[in-house]
XYZ file of C-alpha atoms in Angstrom:
600
model
C 111.452 96.195 107.123
C 113.268 99.130 105.445
C 116.152 98.720 103.017
C 119.510 100.340 102.811
C 122.041 100.658 100.042
C 125.466 102.396 99.761
C 127.954 102.934 96.913
C 131.630 104.108 96.948
C 133.276 103.801 93.611
C 134.133 105.761 90.360
C 130.796 106.330 88.823
C 128.019 108.795 89.783
C 126.318 107.267 92.652
C 122.783 108.811 92.325
C 121.232 106.537 89.686
C 123.058 103.427 91.226
C 121.460 104.217 94.665
C 118.036 104.931 93.140
C 118.003 101.790 91.086
C 119.132 99.806 94.080
C 116.455 101.296 96.349
C 113.811 100.301 93.485
C 114.886 96.802 94.054
C 114.498 97.022 97.752
C 111.110 98.831 97.705
C 109.486 95.541 98.723
C 111.103 96.139 102.161
C 109.108 99.533 102.738
C 107.709 102.277 100.737
C 106.449 104.844 103.163
C 109.372 107.253 102.256
C 112.898 107.167 100.681
C 116.005 109.221 100.472
C 119.713 109.303 99.353
C 122.827 111.176 100.317
C 125.436 111.779 97.768
C 128.940 113.064 98.786
C 131.247 115.104 96.497
C 133.963 117.785 97.007
C 131.167 120.273 98.177
C 129.901 118.044 100.953
C 127.012 115.817 101.512
C 123.918 116.481 99.777
C 120.618 114.812 101.048
C 117.388 114.331 98.984
C 114.429 112.630 100.634
C 110.719 112.548 100.119
C 107.545 110.908 101.472
C 106.072 108.000 99.298
C 107.705 105.819 96.663
C 111.106 105.959 94.975
C 109.409 107.609 92.008
C 108.547 110.474 94.291
C 112.208 110.619 95.406
C 113.339 110.780 91.861
C 111.340 113.989 91.288
C 113.270 115.820 94.035
C 116.902 114.626 93.419
C 118.983 117.370 91.904
C 120.312 115.844 88.734
C 123.140 118.423 88.587
C 124.747 117.075 91.918
C 127.237 114.478 91.111
C 129.235 112.243 93.497
C 130.866 108.965 93.566
C 129.965 107.977 97.201
C 126.447 107.728 98.653
C 123.897 105.964 100.663
C 120.225 105.418 100.485
C 117.098 104.163 102.282
C 113.546 103.103 101.644
C 111.401 103.094 104.759
C 108.736 101.080 106.461
C 107.631 103.328 109.350
C 108.164 102.087 112.980
C 108.859 105.238 114.938
C 107.241 108.269 113.757
C 104.673 108.884 110.851
C 105.585 108.482 107.175
C 106.927 112.025 106.259
C 109.680 113.855 104.662
C 111.079 114.863 108.049
C 111.090 111.230 109.318
C 112.556 109.841 106.078
C 116.246 108.816 106.001
C 118.931 109.863 105.647
C 119.177 111.623 109.057
C 121.885 114.107 109.806
C 123.521 115.350 112.992
C 122.968 118.889 114.260
C 126.093 120.272 112.399
C 125.331 118.124 109.303
C 128.789 116.474 109.569
C 127.399 113.081 109.680
C 124.625 111.438 107.583
C 123.138 108.091 108.431
C 120.581 105.329 107.151
C 119.351 102.698 109.392
C 117.272 99.555 109.112
C 116.028 98.106 112.384
C 114.479 99.278 115.745
C 116.587 100.846 118.651
C 114.643 99.757 121.693
C 116.415 102.031 124.210
C 116.487 105.101 122.103
C 114.365 107.099 124.738
C 116.769 106.201 127.342
C 119.742 107.218 125.210
C 118.026 110.421 124.583
C 117.592 111.309 128.110
C 121.085 110.212 129.263
C 123.152 111.668 126.394
C 121.183 114.143 124.287
C 119.201 116.423 126.475
C 120.798 119.467 124.998
C 120.249 118.246 121.417
C 117.084 119.543 119.524
C 115.927 116.526 117.438
C 114.260 117.195 114.088
C 112.445 113.884 113.716
C 110.354 111.477 115.739
C 112.531 108.427 114.726
C 114.802 106.183 116.857
C 117.366 106.440 114.073
C 118.174 110.157 114.596
C 119.554 109.223 118.011
C 122.413 107.277 116.443
C 123.745 109.911 114.284
C 123.571 112.547 117.129
C 125.465 110.138 119.368
C 128.273 109.773 116.894
C 128.543 113.499 116.763
C 128.529 114.021 120.459
C 131.300 111.388 120.957
C 133.495 112.818 118.355
C 132.996 116.324 119.715
C 134.319 114.845 123.012
C 137.474 114.115 121.239
C 136.960 110.475 119.985
C 137.979 109.471 116.440
C 135.009 108.840 114.175
C 135.689 105.001 114.324
C 135.821 104.976 118.124
C 132.726 107.239 118.298
C 130.898 104.897 115.905
C 131.929 101.814 117.889
C 130.893 103.366 121.211
C 127.497 104.548 119.737
C 126.837 100.982 118.500
C 127.803 99.370 121.957
C 125.153 101.425 123.529
C 122.332 100.401 121.246
C 119.793 97.743 122.227
C 117.723 96.256 119.386
C 118.339 95.602 115.676
C 120.300 97.716 113.114
C 122.010 97.760 109.861
C 123.615 101.217 109.512
C 125.569 103.146 106.857
C 127.246 106.380 107.952
C 129.057 109.220 105.982
C 131.387 111.680 107.427
C 131.468 115.154 105.680
C 135.026 115.520 106.601
C 136.150 112.146 104.957
C 133.867 111.511 102.099
C 136.005 108.680 100.794
C 134.930 106.266 103.574
C 131.562 104.718 104.658
C 131.073 103.284 108.106
C 128.875 100.456 108.489
C 127.454 98.388 111.464
C 125.184 95.371 111.856
C 123.228 93.745 114.496
C 120.278 91.290 113.760
C 119.223 93.242 110.701
C 120.422 91.857 107.413
C 123.318 93.534 105.655
C 125.765 92.669 102.903
C 129.015 94.375 101.467
C 129.478 93.863 97.857
C 133.001 93.924 96.527
C 134.521 94.748 93.030
C 137.443 96.518 91.431
C 137.733 99.971 92.872
C 134.146 99.833 93.957
C 132.357 98.572 97.016
C 128.617 98.558 97.799
C 126.411 98.019 100.835
C 122.994 96.392 100.610
C 120.242 94.881 102.713
C 119.737 92.371 99.852
C 122.150 91.348 97.141
C 119.629 91.866 94.468
C 119.842 95.539 94.963
C 123.459 95.826 93.791
C 123.630 93.209 91.194
C 123.827 96.025 88.757
C 127.523 96.572 90.395
C 128.757 93.255 91.462
C 127.736 89.714 92.409
C 130.486 89.226 94.923
C 129.328 89.703 98.405
C 130.710 89.437 101.899
C 128.339 88.492 104.833
C 128.399 90.743 107.828
C 127.797 89.247 111.305
C 126.055 90.680 114.271
C 127.886 93.312 116.319
C 130.524 93.829 113.607
C 131.429 97.109 111.927
C 132.922 97.640 108.609
C 134.996 100.487 107.143
C 134.318 100.613 103.440
C 136.636 102.537 100.856
C 136.855 102.201 97.235
C 139.793 99.874 97.551
C 139.038 97.855 100.702
C 136.654 96.665 103.332
C 137.837 96.148 106.920
C 135.685 94.163 109.242
C 135.977 94.363 112.920
C 134.075 93.290 116.025
C 132.983 95.927 118.425
C 135.952 95.340 120.558
C 138.210 96.060 117.732
C 139.215 92.537 116.458
C 139.892 92.358 112.799
C 137.788 89.661 110.910
C 138.486 88.238 107.487
C 135.827 86.659 105.441
C 135.913 85.542 101.787
C 133.152 86.690 99.452
C 130.539 84.506 97.965
C 128.862 84.602 94.603
C 125.140 85.803 94.586
C 123.575 83.315 92.303
C 120.855 85.659 91.060
C 119.844 86.220 87.446
C 119.107 89.933 87.005
C 116.184 89.013 84.742
C 114.671 87.110 87.719
C 113.941 90.492 89.423
C 112.377 92.159 86.435
C 108.701 91.993 85.549
C 109.320 91.410 81.827
C 105.985 91.565 80.023
C 103.893 91.124 83.094
C 101.954 94.029 84.626
C 102.810 92.929 88.183
C 105.383 90.798 89.956
C 102.530 88.923 91.758
C 101.188 87.677 88.436
C 104.501 86.755 87.174
C 105.290 84.853 90.316
C 101.915 82.929 90.275
C 102.910 81.909 86.667
C 106.298 80.733 87.796
C 104.945 78.062 90.176
C 104.892 75.188 87.870
C 108.563 75.881 87.020
C 109.389 76.086 90.735
C 107.907 72.717 91.393
C 109.793 71.188 88.692
C 113.000 72.876 89.850
C 112.496 71.428 93.296
C 112.042 67.862 91.921
C 115.211 68.244 89.966
C 117.286 69.627 92.876
C 116.026 66.939 95.248
C 116.075 63.774 93.021
C 118.709 61.047 92.834
C 119.610 59.378 89.637
C 117.504 56.467 90.573
C 114.419 58.741 90.942
C 114.381 58.579 94.801
C 114.374 61.707 96.940
C 117.767 63.143 97.741
C 118.227 64.798 101.191
C 121.344 65.390 103.440
C 122.021 62.445 105.691
C 122.391 64.704 108.756
C 118.904 66.036 108.106
C 117.494 62.674 107.848
C 119.107 61.562 111.090
C 117.849 64.717 112.893
C 114.305 63.974 111.744
C 114.501 60.287 112.591
C 116.073 60.889 115.957
C 113.599 63.523 117.242
C 110.553 62.705 119.222
C 108.608 65.766 118.159
C 108.864 68.363 115.489
C 108.130 72.103 116.223
C 107.561 74.087 113.146
C 108.056 77.865 113.806
C 106.879 80.332 111.174
C 104.826 83.564 110.567
C 102.216 84.729 108.095
C 102.042 82.779 104.869
C 104.914 80.404 106.074
C 102.997 79.656 109.067
C 100.174 78.417 106.744
C 102.616 76.352 104.834
C 103.711 74.826 108.274
C 100.097 73.792 108.990
C 100.078 71.847 105.784
C 103.493 70.495 106.616
C 102.286 69.257 109.955
C 99.618 67.111 108.027
C 102.245 65.906 105.564
C 104.793 64.828 108.184
C 102.295 63.311 110.508
C 100.419 61.272 107.919
C 103.393 60.405 105.755
C 106.220 60.090 108.370
C 104.032 59.303 111.372
C 106.082 61.916 113.447
C 104.113 64.217 115.788
C 104.232 67.853 114.863
C 103.384 71.196 116.495
C 103.069 74.342 114.584
C 103.621 77.762 116.248
C 103.442 81.443 115.433
C 106.942 82.794 116.002
C 106.062 85.945 117.736
C 103.991 84.033 120.253
C 106.343 81.125 120.795
C 109.189 83.701 121.330
C 107.380 84.875 124.595
C 105.324 81.919 125.466
C 107.204 78.804 124.944
C 105.358 75.627 125.703
C 106.642 72.498 127.583
C 109.035 70.905 125.056
C 109.541 67.206 124.516
C 112.690 65.499 125.445
C 114.325 65.489 121.949
C 112.719 68.230 119.881
C 113.833 69.176 116.358
C 112.862 72.682 115.288
C 111.885 73.637 111.704
C 111.978 77.364 111.011
C 110.182 78.321 107.584
C 110.924 81.791 106.202
C 110.946 83.067 102.661
C 113.705 85.578 103.402
C 115.483 83.839 106.126
C 115.561 87.083 108.045
C 112.340 87.162 109.869
C 113.144 88.785 113.276
C 110.697 86.703 115.383
C 111.849 83.326 113.982
C 115.550 84.403 114.657
C 114.567 85.206 118.403
C 113.187 81.751 118.738
C 116.238 80.175 117.008
C 118.594 81.984 119.273
C 116.652 80.746 122.228
C 116.377 77.143 121.240
C 120.095 76.929 120.235
C 121.080 78.103 123.722
C 118.948 75.161 125.001
C 121.064 72.757 122.879
C 118.340 71.784 120.354
C 118.756 71.115 116.638
C 117.352 73.447 114.099
C 116.491 73.260 110.413
C 115.697 76.137 108.259
C 113.573 76.031 105.028
C 114.182 79.191 103.172
C 114.408 80.783 99.787
C 117.653 82.407 100.689
C 120.394 80.055 101.667
C 122.929 82.620 102.747
C 120.424 84.273 104.958
C 120.794 84.804 108.756
C 118.333 81.826 109.749
C 120.280 79.603 107.239
C 123.572 80.485 108.557
C 122.654 80.108 112.264
C 120.672 76.869 111.963
C 122.270 73.462 111.863
C 120.627 72.512 108.546
C 119.048 74.222 105.596
C 116.661 73.154 102.899
C 116.607 75.527 99.967
C 113.196 76.031 98.198
C 114.730 77.070 94.844
C 111.878 79.556 94.161
C 114.074 82.313 92.875
C 113.584 85.891 93.908
C 110.031 86.787 95.078
C 109.399 90.543 94.711
C 105.694 90.894 95.298
C 104.838 91.507 98.979
C 102.074 88.833 98.754
C 103.926 85.510 98.803
C 102.866 82.987 96.133
C 105.677 80.831 94.686
C 107.552 80.772 98.028
C 104.607 79.332 99.747
C 104.049 76.463 97.365
C 107.834 75.798 97.215
C 107.734 75.550 101.000
C 104.979 72.964 100.828
C 106.779 71.017 98.241
C 109.976 70.842 100.242
C 108.056 69.866 103.358
C 106.479 66.925 101.299
C 109.937 65.690 100.391
C 111.094 66.057 104.017
C 108.153 64.035 105.063
C 108.850 61.222 102.417
C 112.442 61.105 103.326
C 111.672 60.735 106.985
C 109.107 57.965 106.278
C 111.605 55.921 104.283
C 114.277 56.472 106.965
C 111.823 54.976 109.407
C 111.140 51.956 107.127
C 107.591 53.112 106.283
C 106.510 51.894 102.863
C 104.727 54.460 100.863
C 101.994 53.573 98.185
C 102.798 56.642 95.962
C 105.813 58.151 94.139
C 106.163 61.678 95.657
C 108.297 63.088 92.804
C 105.899 61.716 90.254
C 103.064 63.090 92.128
C 104.603 66.449 92.363
C 105.117 66.410 88.579
C 101.534 65.929 88.245
C 100.930 68.904 90.561
C 103.172 71.068 88.310
C 100.932 70.222 85.411
C 97.925 70.979 87.302
C 99.369 74.265 88.258
C 100.088 75.081 84.699
C 96.542 74.207 83.677
C 95.061 76.435 86.343
C 97.458 79.498 85.525
C 96.300 79.118 81.922
C 92.716 79.726 83.119
C 93.067 83.291 84.440
C 89.880 84.524 82.715
C 87.715 82.225 84.775
C 89.276 83.336 88.051
C 88.874 86.968 87.044
C 85.235 86.355 86.504
C 84.793 84.683 89.913
C 86.563 87.744 91.412
C 83.996 90.111 89.517
C 81.024 87.886 90.477
C 81.750 87.578 94.261
C 84.240 90.259 95.249
C 83.675 93.560 93.259
C 81.684 95.588 95.830
C 81.838 93.488 98.975
C 83.363 94.688 102.274
C 84.101 91.278 103.572
C 84.536 87.657 102.526
C 84.799 84.214 104.373
C 86.789 81.127 103.319
C 85.748 77.736 104.711
C 87.069 74.260 104.470
C 87.711 71.122 106.462
C 90.867 69.242 107.136
C 93.708 70.565 105.050
C 91.271 72.675 103.043
C 90.871 74.783 106.121
C 94.655 75.693 106.028
C 94.421 76.631 102.408
C 91.445 78.864 103.245
C 93.601 80.663 105.702
C 96.082 81.345 103.051
C 93.286 82.406 100.635
C 91.911 84.858 103.186
C 95.324 86.410 103.931
C 96.019 86.852 100.177
C 92.679 88.587 99.691
C 92.917 90.850 102.700
C 96.505 91.988 102.290
C 96.181 93.032 98.581
C 92.471 93.972 98.128
C 91.905 95.188 101.701
C 88.622 93.149 101.890
C 88.095 92.009 105.381
C 88.615 88.269 104.901
C 88.669 85.385 107.345
C 89.249 81.698 107.109
C 87.331 79.191 109.287
C 87.037 75.455 109.640
C 83.607 74.499 108.332
C 82.457 72.942 111.480
C 83.122 76.014 113.440
C 80.435 78.197 111.534
C 77.803 77.282 113.878
C 79.891 78.265 116.947
C 79.598 82.037 116.120
C 80.869 82.843 112.749
C 77.527 82.294 111.038
C 76.154 85.170 112.825
C 78.229 87.397 110.473
C 76.440 85.974 107.358
C 74.244 88.542 105.609
C 72.503 88.773 102.302
C 75.293 88.602 99.643
C 78.118 87.841 101.882
C 80.612 85.993 99.762
C 81.729 82.503 101.136
C 84.452 80.696 99.281
C 84.402 77.028 100.164
C 87.018 74.403 99.225
C 86.196 70.724 98.657
C 89.295 68.729 97.697
C 89.061 66.029 100.513
C 86.956 63.020 99.936
C 86.336 62.132 103.545
C 84.875 65.669 104.464
C 83.374 66.552 101.147
C 79.810 66.092 102.129
C 80.474 67.864 105.501
C 81.647 71.157 103.840
C 78.907 70.930 101.338
C 76.432 70.834 104.168
C 78.176 73.922 105.764
C 77.751 75.708 102.319
C 74.076 75.022 102.366
C 73.983 76.512 105.899
C 75.357 79.756 104.928
C 73.509 79.862 101.681
C 70.261 79.345 103.573
C 71.110 82.735 105.422
C 71.737 84.765 102.178
C 75.472 84.072 101.575
C 76.733 84.145 97.961
C 78.532 80.771 98.029
C 81.346 79.833 95.731
C 82.556 76.153 95.714
C 85.912 75.184 94.375
C 86.157 71.502 94.217
C 88.302 68.862 92.821
C 87.821 66.552 89.910
C 86.075 63.371 91.163
C 84.202 65.340 93.904
C 82.601 68.020 91.784
C 78.790 68.587 91.741
C 76.523 70.729 89.578
C 76.685 74.476 90.446
C 80.466 74.388 91.619
C 82.211 77.639 90.444
C 85.423 75.833 89.395
C 86.724 72.200 89.519
C 90.293 71.625 90.000
C 92.415 68.984 88.116
C 92.910 65.889 90.296
C 96.063 65.500 92.253
C 97.199 63.161 95.032
C 95.034 63.855 98.225
C 98.217 64.853 100.289
C 99.181 67.482 97.706
C 95.861 69.119 97.105
C 96.858 72.381 98.933
C 99.500 72.979 96.192
C 96.830 73.074 93.483
C 93.894 74.618 95.540
C 95.877 77.622 96.472
C 96.257 78.830 92.807
C 92.690 79.938 92.434
C 92.956 81.740 95.891
C 95.963 83.608 94.618
C 94.451 84.593 91.210
C 90.969 85.523 92.645
C 92.739 87.810 95.208
C 94.854 89.267 92.395
C 91.911 90.131 90.179
C 89.941 91.408 93.164
C 92.751 93.856 94.076
C 93.155 94.832 90.367
C 89.470 95.570 90.072
C 89.529 97.753 93.191
C 92.603 99.749 91.867
C 94.909 98.505 94.629
C 98.602 98.357 94.324
C 98.930 94.688 93.960
C 102.730 94.373 94.524
C 103.129 96.884 97.333
C 99.930 96.875 99.467
C 99.614 99.642 102.039
C 101.307 99.313 105.442
C 103.067 96.053 104.476
C 106.618 94.987 103.796
C 107.993 91.860 102.322
C 110.799 90.983 104.774
C 109.772 91.521 108.366
C 113.194 92.159 110.001
C 111.995 93.772 113.229
C 109.801 92.325 116.057
């Protein structure tokens, strides 16, 4: 949620900041703003809406080689120009941007700022006003900044400008992601490395409760108690072309089409020379030595975890529980004696997951992160990491990250089975290669999925997805995709649950999308389809080759029964994409949503 950038160098900062914010707009797009510093002071420009709206209000005649910027997903205060960042202190000496949530901001306001008239409804403005208060009491800016941060409870990534010293940017971090990019006579600040690849690919990780004093020539990292820290930069292995749409109209469509390549890339990364699966010995030992696996995730990653449960239990014969992170955080069940926790997160920054990770690490349990960002917070703090190698995913609605997670979970299950001496009757890498080919076949049939979207979803206000066994989990993901980008009220249900209440919602013309890829329940789900059709539903059956029947809307290419979710989700993604497109929705940036949920 929210994204921040900062620049201090030798070039004009405005365009660098704006381009950086455009790369971070997936984190929030309720409002945006930049502050540029020069010899005449700090100049703030902000506006409600997208970065494009901000561009319209930026004064192109104002130059400056230092600046900070922000794109907002609203938590405290409605989206508005007043609530947009940057925020300034009363005298306008200090200017600040912030990603995160300050949980005790009301308390701080009562205890320290009763005589200060606040301009916004945000928790962020409290921070900048506190810095001004403490410097007015005689503290240096560094001490005032440190004292302010020590009072904050919650999450923050902060960049601060001082109008009396515009050659320095003050930075602080706790729980929210933040990186410092380093170069020759230039340093940058970013929530995500991709935002500042235009300047450098060398980045330094900032840890919780650290501050950074950034100038053109140096960065100085300190803990809140003043201890100086040293940390070498790493190279961000991102290709700038990966974060551009190219000839595609939307990132989502581009990322759907990239899925066959992602699966093939995973095969290559996790394959030994003899064709066997290659995983770290420590991960193998942790999986083998655990008595129960706990998968913790949220949203699309939670749906991948549900499929992962099936894979690990069926292939590796290891019991698995799957939990929503936000619920597990406050309602932890009774744990087994020797658990292993698997955290699934595209960004590796999901706040609810990190809360659980911190808790289970305190209890002494081992943790594995499956993520698309190996240098992320969850990756750093877990004992082990499995990289999904999906490449940057920009669209808010996850597609290739989801299928990559399922592919990696497949390999984890296979490796665990072999470690336990379980003989498998299939070659997992070969079967994944078949899946990649099936995905390619499906993505080349866009016209058919567009027609399904027209036939079933053009004017409807709701839609139901049904399936049995693992198809139920794919239906959950299909319903999430549809609701988040087309705003159609969509729900996924286990086919057998229809008669326990849900069927009361079926009316004439209600679209019901049914998946039939599992032989042992194929007849059962078709029976459920007949039940809803008898009550007026507009039923759409997507089946798999070998189980098709006359009248099915689409037949998927055959893949191994364990891996059907990887193929079956492609129609769900494309149907949702075209439904949103036909309704003139913003496919890549649906309302009220952000890509990376970095606050609880």
